[in-house]
XYZ file of C-alpha atoms in Angstrom:
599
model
C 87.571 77.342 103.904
C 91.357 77.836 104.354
C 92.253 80.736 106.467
C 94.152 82.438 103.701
C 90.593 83.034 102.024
C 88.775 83.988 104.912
C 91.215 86.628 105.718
C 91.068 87.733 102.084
C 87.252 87.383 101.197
C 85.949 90.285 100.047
C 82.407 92.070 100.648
C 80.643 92.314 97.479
C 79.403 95.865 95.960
C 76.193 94.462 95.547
C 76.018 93.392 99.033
C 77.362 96.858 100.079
C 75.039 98.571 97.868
C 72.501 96.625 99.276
C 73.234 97.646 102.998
C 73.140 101.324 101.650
C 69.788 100.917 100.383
C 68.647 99.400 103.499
C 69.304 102.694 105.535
C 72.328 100.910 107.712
C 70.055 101.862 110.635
C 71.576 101.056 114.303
C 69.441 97.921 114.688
C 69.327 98.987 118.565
C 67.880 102.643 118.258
C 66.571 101.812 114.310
C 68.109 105.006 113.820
C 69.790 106.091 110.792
C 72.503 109.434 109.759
C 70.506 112.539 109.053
C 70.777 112.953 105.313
C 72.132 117.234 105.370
C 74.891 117.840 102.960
C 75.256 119.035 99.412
C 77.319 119.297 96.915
C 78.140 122.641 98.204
C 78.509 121.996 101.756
C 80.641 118.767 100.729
C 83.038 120.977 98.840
C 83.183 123.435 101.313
C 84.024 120.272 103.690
C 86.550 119.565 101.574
C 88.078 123.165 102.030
C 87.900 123.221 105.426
C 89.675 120.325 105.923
C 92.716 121.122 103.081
C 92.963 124.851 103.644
C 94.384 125.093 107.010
C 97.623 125.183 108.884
C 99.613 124.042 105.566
C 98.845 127.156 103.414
C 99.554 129.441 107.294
C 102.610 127.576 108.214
C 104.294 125.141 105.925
C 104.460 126.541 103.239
C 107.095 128.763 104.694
C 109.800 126.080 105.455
C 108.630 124.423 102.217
C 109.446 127.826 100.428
C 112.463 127.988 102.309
C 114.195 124.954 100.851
C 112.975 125.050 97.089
C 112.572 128.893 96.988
C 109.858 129.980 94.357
C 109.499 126.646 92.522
C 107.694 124.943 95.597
C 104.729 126.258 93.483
C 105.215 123.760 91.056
C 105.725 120.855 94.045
C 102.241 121.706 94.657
C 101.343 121.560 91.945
C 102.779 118.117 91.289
C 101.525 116.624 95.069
C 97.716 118.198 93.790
C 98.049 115.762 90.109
C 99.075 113.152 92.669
C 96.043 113.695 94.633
C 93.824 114.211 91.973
C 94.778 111.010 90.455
C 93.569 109.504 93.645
C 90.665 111.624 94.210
C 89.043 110.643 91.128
C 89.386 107.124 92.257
C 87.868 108.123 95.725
C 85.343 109.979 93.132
C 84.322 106.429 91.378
C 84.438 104.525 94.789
C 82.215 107.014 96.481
C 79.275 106.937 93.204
C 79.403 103.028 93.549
C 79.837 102.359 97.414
C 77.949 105.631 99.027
C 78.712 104.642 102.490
C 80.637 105.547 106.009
C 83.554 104.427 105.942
C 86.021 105.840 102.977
C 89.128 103.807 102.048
C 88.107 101.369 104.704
C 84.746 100.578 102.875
C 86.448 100.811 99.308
C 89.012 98.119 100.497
C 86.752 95.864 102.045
C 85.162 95.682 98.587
C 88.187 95.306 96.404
C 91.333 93.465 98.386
C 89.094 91.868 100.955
C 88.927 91.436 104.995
C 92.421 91.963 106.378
C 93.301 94.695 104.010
C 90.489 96.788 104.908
C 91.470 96.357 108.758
C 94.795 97.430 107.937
C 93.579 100.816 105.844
C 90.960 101.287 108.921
C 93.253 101.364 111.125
C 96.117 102.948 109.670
C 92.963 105.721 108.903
C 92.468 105.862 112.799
C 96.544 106.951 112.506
C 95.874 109.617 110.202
C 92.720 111.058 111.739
C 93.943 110.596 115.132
C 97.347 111.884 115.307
C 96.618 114.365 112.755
C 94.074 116.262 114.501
C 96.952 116.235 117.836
C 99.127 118.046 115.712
C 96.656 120.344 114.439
C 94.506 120.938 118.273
C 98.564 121.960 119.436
C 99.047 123.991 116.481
C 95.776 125.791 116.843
C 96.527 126.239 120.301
C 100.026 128.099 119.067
C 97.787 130.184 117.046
C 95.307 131.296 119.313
C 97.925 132.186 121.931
C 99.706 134.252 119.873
C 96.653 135.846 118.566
C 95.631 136.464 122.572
C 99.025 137.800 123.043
C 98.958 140.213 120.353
C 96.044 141.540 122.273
C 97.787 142.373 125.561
C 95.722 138.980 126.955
C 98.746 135.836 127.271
C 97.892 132.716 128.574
C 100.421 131.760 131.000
C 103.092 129.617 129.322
C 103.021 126.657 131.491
C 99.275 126.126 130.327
C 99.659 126.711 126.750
C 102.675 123.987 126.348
C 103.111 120.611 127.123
C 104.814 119.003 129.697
C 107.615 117.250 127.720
C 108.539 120.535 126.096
C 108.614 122.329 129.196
C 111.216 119.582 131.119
C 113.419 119.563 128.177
C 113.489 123.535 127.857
C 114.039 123.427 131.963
C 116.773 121.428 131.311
C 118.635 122.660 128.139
C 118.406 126.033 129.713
C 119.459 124.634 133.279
C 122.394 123.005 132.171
C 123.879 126.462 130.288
C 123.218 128.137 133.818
C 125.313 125.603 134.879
C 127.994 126.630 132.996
C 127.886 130.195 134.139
C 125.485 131.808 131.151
C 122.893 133.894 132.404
C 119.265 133.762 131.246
C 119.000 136.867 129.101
C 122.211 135.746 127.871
C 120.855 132.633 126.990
C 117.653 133.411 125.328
C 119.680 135.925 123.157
C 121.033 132.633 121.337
C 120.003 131.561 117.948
C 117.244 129.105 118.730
C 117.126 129.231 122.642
C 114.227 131.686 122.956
C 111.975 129.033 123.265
C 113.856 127.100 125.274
C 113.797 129.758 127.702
C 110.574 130.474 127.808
C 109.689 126.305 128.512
C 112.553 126.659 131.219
C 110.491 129.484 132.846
C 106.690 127.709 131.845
C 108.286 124.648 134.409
C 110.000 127.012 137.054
C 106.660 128.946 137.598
C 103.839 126.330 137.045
C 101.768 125.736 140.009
C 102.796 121.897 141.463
C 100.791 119.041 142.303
C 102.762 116.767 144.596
C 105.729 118.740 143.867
C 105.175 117.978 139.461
C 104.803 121.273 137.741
C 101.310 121.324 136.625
C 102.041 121.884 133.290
C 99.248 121.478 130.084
C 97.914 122.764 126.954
C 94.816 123.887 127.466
C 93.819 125.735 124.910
C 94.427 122.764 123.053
C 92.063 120.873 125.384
C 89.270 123.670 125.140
C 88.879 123.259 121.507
C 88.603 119.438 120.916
C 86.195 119.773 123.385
C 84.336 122.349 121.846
C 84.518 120.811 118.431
C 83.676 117.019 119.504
C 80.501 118.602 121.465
C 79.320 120.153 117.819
C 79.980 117.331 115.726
C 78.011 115.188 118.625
C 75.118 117.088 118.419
C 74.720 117.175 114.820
C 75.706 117.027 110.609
C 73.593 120.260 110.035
C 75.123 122.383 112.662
C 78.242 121.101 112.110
C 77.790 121.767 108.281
C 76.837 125.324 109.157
C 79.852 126.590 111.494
C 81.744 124.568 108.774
C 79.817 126.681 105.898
C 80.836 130.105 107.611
C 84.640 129.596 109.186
C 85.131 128.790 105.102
C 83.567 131.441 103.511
C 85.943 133.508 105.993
C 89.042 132.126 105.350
C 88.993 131.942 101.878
C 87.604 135.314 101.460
C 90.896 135.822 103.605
C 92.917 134.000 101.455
C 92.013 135.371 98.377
C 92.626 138.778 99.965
C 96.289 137.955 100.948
C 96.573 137.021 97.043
C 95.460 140.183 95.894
C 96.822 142.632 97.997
C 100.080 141.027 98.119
C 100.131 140.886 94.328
C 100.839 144.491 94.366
C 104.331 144.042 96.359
C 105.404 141.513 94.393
C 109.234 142.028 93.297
C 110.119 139.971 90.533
C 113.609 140.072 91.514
C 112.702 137.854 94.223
C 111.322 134.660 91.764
C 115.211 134.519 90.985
C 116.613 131.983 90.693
C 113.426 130.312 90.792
C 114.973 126.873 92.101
C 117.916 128.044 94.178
C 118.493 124.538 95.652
C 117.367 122.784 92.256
C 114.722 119.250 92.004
C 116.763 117.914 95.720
C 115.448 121.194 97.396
C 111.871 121.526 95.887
C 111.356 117.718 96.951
C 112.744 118.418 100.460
C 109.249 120.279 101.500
C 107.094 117.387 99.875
C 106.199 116.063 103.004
C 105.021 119.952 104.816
C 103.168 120.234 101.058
C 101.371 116.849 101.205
C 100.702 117.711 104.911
C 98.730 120.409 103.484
C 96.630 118.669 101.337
C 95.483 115.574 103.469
C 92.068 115.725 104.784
C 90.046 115.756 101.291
C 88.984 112.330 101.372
C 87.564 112.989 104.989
C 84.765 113.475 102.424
C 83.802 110.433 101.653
C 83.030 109.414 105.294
C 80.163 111.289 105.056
C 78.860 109.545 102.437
C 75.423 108.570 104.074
C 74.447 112.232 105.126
C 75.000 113.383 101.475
C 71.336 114.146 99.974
C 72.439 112.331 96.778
C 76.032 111.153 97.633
C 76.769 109.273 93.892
C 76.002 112.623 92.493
C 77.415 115.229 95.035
C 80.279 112.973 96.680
C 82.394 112.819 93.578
C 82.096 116.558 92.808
C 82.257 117.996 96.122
C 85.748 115.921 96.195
C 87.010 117.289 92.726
C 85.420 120.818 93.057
C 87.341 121.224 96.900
C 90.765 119.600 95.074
C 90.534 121.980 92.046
C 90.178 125.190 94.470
C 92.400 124.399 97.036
C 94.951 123.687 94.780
C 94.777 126.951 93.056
C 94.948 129.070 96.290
C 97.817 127.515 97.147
C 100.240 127.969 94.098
C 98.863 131.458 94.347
C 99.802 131.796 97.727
C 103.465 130.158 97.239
C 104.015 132.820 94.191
C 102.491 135.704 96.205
C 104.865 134.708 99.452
C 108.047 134.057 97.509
C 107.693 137.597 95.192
C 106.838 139.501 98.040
C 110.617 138.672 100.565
C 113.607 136.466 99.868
C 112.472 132.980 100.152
C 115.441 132.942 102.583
C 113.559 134.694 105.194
C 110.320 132.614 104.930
C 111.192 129.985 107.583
C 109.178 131.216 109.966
C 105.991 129.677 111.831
C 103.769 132.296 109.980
C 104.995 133.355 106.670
C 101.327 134.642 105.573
C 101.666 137.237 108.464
C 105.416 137.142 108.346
C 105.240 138.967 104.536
C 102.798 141.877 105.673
C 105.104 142.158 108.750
C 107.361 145.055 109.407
C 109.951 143.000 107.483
C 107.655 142.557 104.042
C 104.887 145.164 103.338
C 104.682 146.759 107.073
C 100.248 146.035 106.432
C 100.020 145.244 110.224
C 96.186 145.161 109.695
C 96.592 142.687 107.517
C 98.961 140.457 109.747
C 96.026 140.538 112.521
C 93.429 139.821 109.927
C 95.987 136.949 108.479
C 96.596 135.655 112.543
C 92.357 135.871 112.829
C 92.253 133.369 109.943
C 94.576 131.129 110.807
C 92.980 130.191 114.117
C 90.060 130.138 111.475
C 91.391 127.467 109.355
C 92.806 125.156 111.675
C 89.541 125.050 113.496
C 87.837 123.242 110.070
C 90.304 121.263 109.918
C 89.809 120.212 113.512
C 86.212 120.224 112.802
C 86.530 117.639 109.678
C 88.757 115.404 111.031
C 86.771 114.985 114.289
C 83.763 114.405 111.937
C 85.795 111.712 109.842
C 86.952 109.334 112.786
C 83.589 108.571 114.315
C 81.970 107.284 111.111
C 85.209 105.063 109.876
C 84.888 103.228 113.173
C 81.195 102.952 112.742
C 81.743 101.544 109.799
C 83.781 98.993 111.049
C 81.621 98.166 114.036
C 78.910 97.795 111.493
C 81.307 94.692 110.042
C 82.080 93.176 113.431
C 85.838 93.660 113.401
C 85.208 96.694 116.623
C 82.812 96.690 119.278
C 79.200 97.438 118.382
C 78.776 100.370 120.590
C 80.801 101.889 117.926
C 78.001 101.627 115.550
C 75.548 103.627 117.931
C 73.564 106.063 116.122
C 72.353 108.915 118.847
C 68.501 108.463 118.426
C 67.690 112.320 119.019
C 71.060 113.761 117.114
C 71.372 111.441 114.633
C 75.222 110.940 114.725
C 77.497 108.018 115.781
C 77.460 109.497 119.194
C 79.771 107.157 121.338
C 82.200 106.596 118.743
C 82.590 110.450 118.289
C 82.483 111.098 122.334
C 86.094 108.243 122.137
C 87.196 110.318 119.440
C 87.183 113.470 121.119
C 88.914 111.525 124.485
C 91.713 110.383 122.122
C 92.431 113.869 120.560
C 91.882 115.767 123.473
C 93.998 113.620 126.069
C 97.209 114.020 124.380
C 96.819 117.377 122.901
C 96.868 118.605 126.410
C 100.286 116.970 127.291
C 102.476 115.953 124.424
C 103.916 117.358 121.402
C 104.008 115.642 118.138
C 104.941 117.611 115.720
C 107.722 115.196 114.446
C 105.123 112.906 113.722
C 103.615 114.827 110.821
C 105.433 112.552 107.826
C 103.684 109.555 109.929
C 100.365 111.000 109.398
C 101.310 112.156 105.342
C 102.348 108.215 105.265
C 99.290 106.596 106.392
C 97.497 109.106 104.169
C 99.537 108.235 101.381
C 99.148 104.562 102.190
C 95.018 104.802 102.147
C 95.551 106.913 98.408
C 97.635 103.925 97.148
C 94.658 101.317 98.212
C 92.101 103.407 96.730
C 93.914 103.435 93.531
C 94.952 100.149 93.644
C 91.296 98.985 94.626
C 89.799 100.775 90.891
C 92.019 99.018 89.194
C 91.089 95.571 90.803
C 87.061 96.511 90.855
C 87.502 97.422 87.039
C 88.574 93.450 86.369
C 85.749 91.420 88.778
C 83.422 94.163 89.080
C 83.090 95.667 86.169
C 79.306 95.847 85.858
C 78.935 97.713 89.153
C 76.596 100.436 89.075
C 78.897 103.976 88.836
C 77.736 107.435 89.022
C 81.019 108.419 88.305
C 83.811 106.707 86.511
C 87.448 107.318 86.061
C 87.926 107.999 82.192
C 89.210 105.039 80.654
C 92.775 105.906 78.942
C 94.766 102.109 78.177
C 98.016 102.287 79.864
C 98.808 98.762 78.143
C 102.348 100.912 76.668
C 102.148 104.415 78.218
C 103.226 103.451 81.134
C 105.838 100.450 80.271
C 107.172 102.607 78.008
C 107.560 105.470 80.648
C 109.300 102.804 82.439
C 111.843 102.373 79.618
C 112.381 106.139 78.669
C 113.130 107.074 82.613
C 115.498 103.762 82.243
C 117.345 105.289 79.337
C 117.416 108.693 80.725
C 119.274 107.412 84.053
C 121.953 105.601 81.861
C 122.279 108.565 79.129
C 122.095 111.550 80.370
C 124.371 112.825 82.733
C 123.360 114.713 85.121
C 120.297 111.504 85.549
C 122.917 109.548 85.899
C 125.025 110.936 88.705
C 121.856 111.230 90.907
C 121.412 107.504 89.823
C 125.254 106.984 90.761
C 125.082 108.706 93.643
C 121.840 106.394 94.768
C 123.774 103.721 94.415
C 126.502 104.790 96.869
C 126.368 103.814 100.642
C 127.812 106.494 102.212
C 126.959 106.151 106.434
C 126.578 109.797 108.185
C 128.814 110.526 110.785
C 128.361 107.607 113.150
C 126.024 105.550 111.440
C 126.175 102.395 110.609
C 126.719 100.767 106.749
C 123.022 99.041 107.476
C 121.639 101.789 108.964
C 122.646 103.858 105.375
C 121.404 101.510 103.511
C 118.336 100.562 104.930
C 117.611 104.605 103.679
C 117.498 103.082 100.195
C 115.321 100.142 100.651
C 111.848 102.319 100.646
C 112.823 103.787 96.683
C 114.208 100.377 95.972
C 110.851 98.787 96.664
C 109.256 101.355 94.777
C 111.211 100.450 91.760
C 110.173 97.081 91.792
C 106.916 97.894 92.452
C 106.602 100.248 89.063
C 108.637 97.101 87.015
C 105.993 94.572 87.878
C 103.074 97.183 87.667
C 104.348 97.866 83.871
C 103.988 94.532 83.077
C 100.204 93.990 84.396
C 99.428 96.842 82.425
C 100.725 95.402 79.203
C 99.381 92.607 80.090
C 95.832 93.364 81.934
C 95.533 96.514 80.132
C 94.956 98.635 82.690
C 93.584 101.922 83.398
C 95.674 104.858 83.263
C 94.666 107.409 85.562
C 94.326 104.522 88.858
C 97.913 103.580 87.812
C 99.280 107.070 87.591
C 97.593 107.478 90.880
C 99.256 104.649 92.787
C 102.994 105.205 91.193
C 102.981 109.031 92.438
C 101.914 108.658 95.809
C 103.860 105.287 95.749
C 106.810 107.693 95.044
C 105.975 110.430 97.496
C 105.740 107.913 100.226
C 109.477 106.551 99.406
C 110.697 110.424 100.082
C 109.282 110.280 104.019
C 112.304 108.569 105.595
C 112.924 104.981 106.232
C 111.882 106.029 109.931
C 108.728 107.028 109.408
C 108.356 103.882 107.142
C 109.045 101.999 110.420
C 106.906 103.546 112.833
C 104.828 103.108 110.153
C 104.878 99.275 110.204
C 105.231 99.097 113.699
C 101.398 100.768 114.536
C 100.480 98.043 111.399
C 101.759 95.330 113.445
C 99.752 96.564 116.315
C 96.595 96.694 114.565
C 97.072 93.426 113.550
C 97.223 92.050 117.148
C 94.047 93.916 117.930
C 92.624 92.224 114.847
C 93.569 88.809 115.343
C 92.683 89.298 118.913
C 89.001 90.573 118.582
C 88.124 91.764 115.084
C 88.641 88.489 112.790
C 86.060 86.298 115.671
C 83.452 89.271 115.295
C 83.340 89.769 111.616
C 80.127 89.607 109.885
C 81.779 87.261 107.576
C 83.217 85.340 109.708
C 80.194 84.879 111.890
C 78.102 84.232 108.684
C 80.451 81.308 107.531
C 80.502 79.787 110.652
C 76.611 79.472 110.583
C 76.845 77.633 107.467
C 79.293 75.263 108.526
C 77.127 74.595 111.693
C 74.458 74.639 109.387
C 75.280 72.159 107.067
C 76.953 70.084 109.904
C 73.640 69.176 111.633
C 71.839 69.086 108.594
């Protein structure tokens, strides 16, 4: 067998099936996931996981840049997501297993591919839940402080913050400034407060001691809950989002009745350029439903509930938030909404002066971004099990906890990885990397219906995507946009104006065009995709799925698109190094060969 095929083979839906009907017990304990959720409690997983810090923070600076019509950006990111939820939706009826896009891509592209989506899902989980442990730790200060209870900045702020605020703020001293001075300046307030969280942190060894611990307090507290169990974890889950939204919907209503329409014009102040400028914050907000899917072996009756608890949490969480971006952007200037917390922001003394509601809005946001925390932490563990399961990690991944039922080492790492360096970095500019790898696993998924639908198209489905040909729909989409970028002007200037390498201010001509290269790829991409639809005659919906969050990931930044690769290329080491020796597969067809050697 040439290595080319090995690295390719695929593991068969029946096979997988099979597995699933066997229990996928840990062969050491014989112990199996407790079987808990519903199709309620899987929608309301999907909630937790979507309705968090997006719809409390960035919807703000996504307002800020397309004004009112970032309602309609969410609007377009939730079809792009729905396209690829109801191709999670199929997956998850036919292959009701741990594991999510990992599992779905093990079955359709083959070996290597699913290593690459399992890892780049350890990206998105991972580095995702940093972000989201630092911003709940932003949160809950703020919420303490509003008390008359601060934490001490040098323990609610990491350390690389802290040096560069000391020395920003040092070197203005420097030139004869003095603090309050400084901190008057537009944008310096935090600096000064870093500069005075690493002048007064206690030292160790003459370091300033200084960590996030909030941060740290709550990974612990939600890795100890998702390692003793689905059902209590379900529960806390069950309640936090029965608060929120009821929160949520609150905001809506209330702040329906200090809506100025006034404000709604002009509805696109900074026209299509500005609306797309917040698509990464907006897709931010809506990663985290296909979480879902990794739960697929504590579902009761995952073909049946899996696929609606996915649609069901899309179809709500997408309405609260175009509600919410309407409600925000009638009630102030979308000018003024570029703030951390534009839900408390607008009942603020500069909006409707509710400052009840601002402290029930700051409640809920520490709320929100604790199910997200809670969903993500609950995601991780069971992709890796599912990969330990195959051989390509360590089999202590694959552990089920004989008395709690849950993969109980692989969620203990889990909580070491998020909680180590939540407490002393900050990586908020890594956000688009996360919407990237997200967007990446959505694009497989999609990709992987389409595939299944040609040499698996017997496979037993709960669900299926409705069949709509795209065998001219979507070459002929490919025409008319053609036609509409050569004929009508103002098309064509933004075509004309793509075309143009202009470097920034000291940049180089490569480094401007390598800016182009992601769209360009997409292009291609959609020209030889309209031609396997005419002539595979595809399905619709898994196409439309893959060219929209194809496109969304071309408008993340050729940076992010190399960090990007650059994790992929380390994955691959690891893979090469350990994973492809220990696979199942690869073990199995080694067997033979020895088999039918000595024979």
């Amino acid at each position: 067998m040439s290595l080319f095929v090995r690295l390719f083979r695929t593991k068969s839906v029946a096979r997988i099936q099979a597995d699933a009907a066997s229990g996928l017990s840990d062969h050491e304990t014989g112990s199996t996931l407790a079987k808990e959720l519903t199709t309620f409690d899987l929608t309301a997983l999907g909630i937790a996981a979507v309705i968090g810090a997006g719809i409390f923070s960035t919807v703000g600076n996504a307002a800020y840049s397309g004004g009112p019509a970032v309602s309609l950006l969410f609007i377009f990111t939730a079809v792009a997501c729905g396209f690829a939820a109801l191709c999670y939706a199929e997956f998850a009826s036919m292959i009701p297993v741990a594991g999510s896009a990992y599992t779905y891509a093990y079955a359709s592209f083959g070996e290597l591919v699913a290593w690459i989506i399992g890892w780049d899902l350890i990206l998105e989980y991972a580095i995702g839940n940093i972000a989201v442990a630092i911003s709940w730790s932003e949160y809950f200060s703020n919420l303490l402080s509003g008390w008359g209870y601060p934490i001490p900045p040098y323990f609610r702020m990491d350390f690389l913050t802290a040096r560069r605020g000391f020395a920003a703020v040092n070197e203005l001293l420097g030139q004869g400034q003095n603090l309050e001075a400084i901190r008057a300046l537009e944008g310096m307030a935090s600096q000064v407060t870093a500069y005075e969280a690493w002048l007064n942190a206690p030292r160790l060894g003459g370091l300033p001691l200084v960590c996030n611990l909030p941060a740290l307090a709550i990974v612990t507290l939600i890795t100890a809950l998702v390692y003793v169990g689905i059902r209590e974890s379900k529960r806390v889950s069950n309640a936090m989002v029965v608060f929120k939204v009821a929160v949520v919907v609150f905001v809506i209503v209330v702040g329906a009745f200090y809506i100025q329409p006034e404000n709604w014009k002009p509805f696109a102040p900074n026209g299509v350029a500005g609306v797309l400028k917040g698509v990464a914050a907006v897709f931010f907000a809506y990663i985290g439903f296909d979480a879902i899917s990794t739960t697929a072996e504590e579902c009761r009756n995952a073909q049946r509930d899996l696929p609606r608890g996915i649609i069901y949490s899309l179809l709500i969480c997408t309405l609260l938030y175009v509600l919410v971006s309407l409600v925000l952007t009638g009630m102030v200037p979308y000018t003024k909404l570029q703030v951390a917390d534009p839900m408390a922001f607008v009942f603020g003394r500069e909006g409707a002066n509710l400052l009840i509601v601002e402290r029930i809005v700051a409640v809920s946001a520490v709320v929100a971004t604790t199910t997200v925390l809670l969903v993500f932490q609950i995601g991780q563990p069971r992709i890796w099990m599912a990969m330990a399961r195959d051989g390509l990690l360590p089999k202590v991944f694959a552990r089920v906890h004989p008395r709690f039922k849950t993969p109980g080492f692989a969620t203990i790492v889990t909580g070491f990885l998020v909680a180590i360096p939540s407490l002393f970095m900050n990586l908020t500019e890594v956000t688009d990397l996360t919407s990237i790898g997200t967007l990446f696993a959505f694009v497989l998924v999609c990709g992987g219906v389409l595939i299944l639908e040609q040499t698996a198209p017997s496979a037993e489905r709960k669900f299926r995507v409705p069949y709509i040909t795209a065998k001219y729909i979507v070459p002929a989409g490919v025409v008319i946009a053609g036609l509409v970028f050569a004929l009508y002007p103002p098309a064509t200037a933004v075509a004309r104006d793509f075309l143009t390498v202009t470097p920034a201010a000291g940049e180089s001509w490569l480094g401007a065009v390598s800016h182009k290269v992601p769209f360009l790829v997409f292009a291609v991409g959609t020209l030889a995709l309209a031609g396997l639809c005419f002539l595979k005659d595809l399905s619709l919906i898994p196409v439309l799925g893959l060219l929209l969050c194809g496109y969304l990931m071309t408008e993340l930044g050729i940076v992010n698109w190399l960090r990007f690769l650059g994790w992929l290329a380390v994955g691959l080491v690891i893979y090469f190094g350990y994973g492809f020796r220990h696979s199942r597969l690869e073990m199995e067809a080694r067997k033979q060969v020895s088999g039918q050697v000595s024979g």
